[in-house]
């Protein structure tokens, strides 16, 4: 589930039964009226694991439960995918927008910093320096000062 920056809209994603080829839908709702204002479909198989609105609310980032934890960025108001990409073979637990064109994904043994360049995504992997990499990064928060924080399985907080 994700809440729009203006707090009047929410997005929810379906989970389907594993092993079935059923596609999962994403619904964007008016919180007050409960009316569906966008229905995003035909991309994620098995379910939607992560949803995040961009800082201005015009885009919606989703990460699916398929074998590559695929992501899509939607222009949700027009019900269309702007760009999509496979993230990682391992579990993706969270994502955060850093700006309108930059975001971060985290999960099992990875952190990736993405930049959206129109219809192309470029990413670079985060490096832990002298510390061994965490087996699981569970959450990420980004701030306007170009700082991201992640929480690891060990309880350690990392600054990026």
PDB file of N, CA and C in Angstrom, residues 51-52 55 93-99 102-107 111-113 137-152 156-160:
ATOM      1  N   UNK A  51       4.936  -0.672  -3.207  1.00  0.00           N
ATOM      2  CA  UNK A  51       4.350   0.454  -3.942  1.00  0.00           C
ATOM      3  C   UNK A  51       4.834   1.750  -3.312  1.00  0.00           C
ATOM      4  N   UNK A  52       5.240   2.718  -4.141  1.00  0.00           N
ATOM      5  CA  UNK A  52       5.693   4.026  -3.651  1.00  0.00           C
ATOM      6  C   UNK A  52       5.333   5.103  -4.666  1.00  0.00           C
ATOM      7  N   UNK A  55       7.806  11.785  -5.229  1.00  0.00           N
ATOM      8  CA  UNK A  55       7.613  12.948  -4.351  1.00  0.00           C
ATOM      9  C   UNK A  55       6.483  13.889  -4.761  1.00  0.00           C
ATOM     10  N   UNK A  93      12.787  -5.908  -0.619  1.00  0.00           N
ATOM     11  CA  UNK A  93      11.931  -5.626   0.543  1.00  0.00           C
ATOM     12  C   UNK A  93      11.379  -4.217   0.579  1.00  0.00           C
ATOM     13  N   UNK A  94      12.040  -3.254  -0.079  1.00  0.00           N
ATOM     14  CA  UNK A  94      11.573  -1.879   0.008  1.00  0.00           C
ATOM     15  C   UNK A  94      12.186  -1.046  -1.111  1.00  0.00           C
ATOM     16  N   UNK A  95      11.629   0.141  -1.278  1.00  0.00           N
ATOM     17  CA  UNK A  95      12.134   1.122  -2.239  1.00  0.00           C
ATOM     18  C   UNK A  95      11.804   2.499  -1.698  1.00  0.00           C
ATOM     19  N   UNK A  96      12.542   3.493  -2.156  1.00  0.00           N
ATOM     20  CA  UNK A  96      12.268   4.877  -1.759  1.00  0.00           C
ATOM     21  C   UNK A  96      12.690   5.797  -2.887  1.00  0.00           C
ATOM     22  N   UNK A  97      11.891   6.830  -3.089  1.00  0.00           N
ATOM     23  CA  UNK A  97      12.235   7.864  -4.060  1.00  0.00           C
ATOM     24  C   UNK A  97      13.199   8.849  -3.418  1.00  0.00           C
ATOM     25  N   UNK A  98      14.240   9.196  -4.137  1.00  0.00           N
ATOM     26  CA  UNK A  98      15.187  10.223  -3.706  1.00  0.00           C
ATOM     27  C   UNK A  98      14.824  11.565  -4.331  1.00  0.00           C
ATOM     28  N   UNK A  99      14.291  11.524  -5.561  1.00  0.00           N
ATOM     29  CA  UNK A  99      13.825  12.706  -6.298  1.00  0.00           C
ATOM     30  C   UNK A  99      12.813  12.199  -7.320  1.00  0.00           C
ATOM     31  N   UNK A 102      14.986   9.732  -9.413  1.00  0.00           N
ATOM     32  CA  UNK A 102      15.933   8.840  -8.755  1.00  0.00           C
ATOM     33  C   UNK A 102      15.238   8.096  -7.626  1.00  0.00           C
ATOM     34  N   UNK A 103      15.580   6.801  -7.498  1.00  0.00           N
ATOM     35  CA  UNK A 103      15.030   5.999  -6.408  1.00  0.00           C
ATOM     36  C   UNK A 103      16.016   4.899  -6.044  1.00  0.00           C
ATOM     37  N   UNK A 104      15.724   4.223  -4.952  1.00  0.00           N
ATOM     38  CA  UNK A 104      16.602   3.203  -4.395  1.00  0.00           C
ATOM     39  C   UNK A 104      15.770   1.957  -4.136  1.00  0.00           C
ATOM     40  N   UNK A 105      16.340   0.766  -4.386  1.00  0.00           N
ATOM     41  CA  UNK A 105      15.717  -0.483  -3.962  1.00  0.00           C
ATOM     42  C   UNK A 105      16.669  -1.198  -3.018  1.00  0.00           C
ATOM     43  N   UNK A 106      16.099  -1.930  -2.061  1.00  0.00           N
ATOM     44  CA  UNK A 106      16.900  -2.732  -1.131  1.00  0.00           C
ATOM     45  C   UNK A 106      16.266  -4.100  -0.975  1.00  0.00           C
ATOM     46  N   UNK A 107      17.077  -5.045  -0.525  1.00  0.00           N
ATOM     47  CA  UNK A 107      16.585  -6.397  -0.301  1.00  0.00           C
ATOM     48  C   UNK A 107      17.692  -7.300   0.165  1.00  0.00           C
ATOM     49  N   UNK A 111      21.627  -3.179  -2.442  1.00  0.00           N
ATOM     50  CA  UNK A 111      21.048  -1.849  -2.513  1.00  0.00           C
ATOM     51  C   UNK A 111      21.430  -1.319  -3.883  1.00  0.00           C
ATOM     52  N   UNK A 112      20.438  -0.801  -4.604  1.00  0.00           N
ATOM     53  CA  UNK A 112      20.689  -0.278  -5.943  1.00  0.00           C
ATOM     54  C   UNK A 112      20.118   1.130  -6.028  1.00  0.00           C
ATOM     55  N   UNK A 113      20.892   2.015  -6.623  1.00  0.00           N
ATOM     56  CA  UNK A 113      20.518   3.412  -6.821  1.00  0.00           C
ATOM     57  C   UNK A 113      20.194   3.607  -8.299  1.00  0.00           C
ATOM     58  N   UNK A 137      18.702  -6.211   3.700  1.00  0.00           N
ATOM     59  CA  UNK A 137      18.378  -4.823   4.019  1.00  0.00           C
ATOM     60  C   UNK A 137      16.863  -4.722   3.966  1.00  0.00           C
ATOM     61  N   UNK A 138      16.274  -4.280   5.058  1.00  0.00           N
ATOM     62  CA  UNK A 138      14.825  -4.393   5.169  1.00  0.00           C
ATOM     63  C   UNK A 138      14.064  -3.124   4.856  1.00  0.00           C
ATOM     64  N   UNK A 139      14.673  -1.961   4.948  1.00  0.00           N
ATOM     65  CA  UNK A 139      13.944  -0.717   4.702  1.00  0.00           C
ATOM     66  C   UNK A 139      14.911   0.355   4.246  1.00  0.00           C
ATOM     67  N   UNK A 140      14.373   1.335   3.515  1.00  0.00           N
ATOM     68  CA  UNK A 140      15.196   2.451   3.054  1.00  0.00           C
ATOM     69  C   UNK A 140      14.387   3.742   3.161  1.00  0.00           C
ATOM     70  N   UNK A 141      15.051   4.803   3.593  1.00  0.00           N
ATOM     71  CA  UNK A 141      14.452   6.133   3.672  1.00  0.00           C
ATOM     72  C   UNK A 141      15.432   7.107   3.045  1.00  0.00           C
ATOM     73  N   UNK A 142      14.956   7.973   2.158  1.00  0.00           N
ATOM     74  CA  UNK A 142      15.810   8.957   1.507  1.00  0.00           C
ATOM     75  C   UNK A 142      15.329  10.353   1.850  1.00  0.00           C
ATOM     76  N   UNK A 143      16.276  11.272   1.932  1.00  0.00           N
ATOM     77  CA  UNK A 143      15.979  12.641   2.305  1.00  0.00           C
ATOM     78  C   UNK A 143      16.544  13.597   1.265  1.00  0.00           C
ATOM     79  N   UNK A 144      16.009  14.818   1.186  1.00  0.00           N
ATOM     80  CA  UNK A 144      16.449  15.777   0.167  1.00  0.00           C
ATOM     81  C   UNK A 144      17.938  16.118   0.226  1.00  0.00           C
ATOM     82  N   UNK A 145      18.587  15.888   1.345  1.00  0.00           N
ATOM     83  CA  UNK A 145      20.009  16.218   1.465  1.00  0.00           C
ATOM     84  C   UNK A 145      20.901  15.159   0.824  1.00  0.00           C
ATOM     85  N   UNK A 146      20.322  14.309  -0.059  1.00  0.00           N
ATOM     86  CA  UNK A 146      21.068  13.236  -0.725  1.00  0.00           C
ATOM     87  C   UNK A 146      21.577  12.191   0.251  1.00  0.00           C
ATOM     88  N   UNK A 147      20.825  11.912   1.275  1.00  0.00           N
ATOM     89  CA  UNK A 147      21.193  10.891   2.253  1.00  0.00           C
ATOM     90  C   UNK A 147      20.105   9.832   2.270  1.00  0.00           C
ATOM     91  N   UNK A 148      20.525   8.564   2.231  1.00  0.00           N
ATOM     92  CA  UNK A 148      19.596   7.452   2.390  1.00  0.00           C
ATOM     93  C   UNK A 148      20.055   6.627   3.582  1.00  0.00           C
ATOM     94  N   UNK A 149      19.098   6.100   4.315  1.00  0.00           N
ATOM     95  CA  UNK A 149      19.371   5.214   5.439  1.00  0.00           C
ATOM     96  C   UNK A 149      18.734   3.863   5.151  1.00  0.00           C
ATOM     97  N   UNK A 150      19.454   2.786   5.484  1.00  0.00           N
ATOM     98  CA  UNK A 150      18.892   1.447   5.375  1.00  0.00           C
ATOM     99  C   UNK A 150      19.061   0.741   6.709  1.00  0.00           C
ATOM    100  N   UNK A 151      18.143  -0.157   6.979  1.00  0.00           N
ATOM    101  CA  UNK A 151      18.229  -0.996   8.170  1.00  0.00           C
ATOM    102  C   UNK A 151      18.567  -2.407   7.756  1.00  0.00           C
ATOM    103  N   UNK A 152      19.511  -3.006   8.448  1.00  0.00           N
ATOM    104  CA  UNK A 152      19.945  -4.351   8.106  1.00  0.00           C
ATOM    105  C   UNK A 152      19.451  -5.401   9.084  1.00  0.00           C
ATOM    106  N   UNK A 156      21.949  -3.110  12.357  1.00  0.00           N
ATOM    107  CA  UNK A 156      22.817  -1.979  12.021  1.00  0.00           C
ATOM    108  C   UNK A 156      22.072  -1.037  11.065  1.00  0.00           C
ATOM    109  N   UNK A 157      22.282   0.281  11.220  1.00  0.00           N
ATOM    110  CA  UNK A 157      21.749   1.296  10.325  1.00  0.00           C
ATOM    111  C   UNK A 157      22.900   1.777   9.450  1.00  0.00           C
ATOM    112  N   UNK A 158      22.676   1.811   8.139  1.00  0.00           N
ATOM    113  CA  UNK A 158      23.686   2.265   7.186  1.00  0.00           C
ATOM    114  C   UNK A 158      23.272   3.595   6.599  1.00  0.00           C
ATOM    115  N   UNK A 159      24.243   4.482   6.412  1.00  0.00           N
ATOM    116  CA  UNK A 159      24.039   5.765   5.763  1.00  0.00           C
ATOM    117  C   UNK A 159      24.681   5.709   4.397  1.00  0.00           C
ATOM    118  N   UNK A 160      23.956   6.141   3.363  1.00  0.00           N
ATOM    119  CA  UNK A 160      24.459   6.082   1.984  1.00  0.00           C
ATOM    120  C   UNK A 160      24.479   7.476   1.399  1.00  0.00           C
TER     121      UNK A 160
END
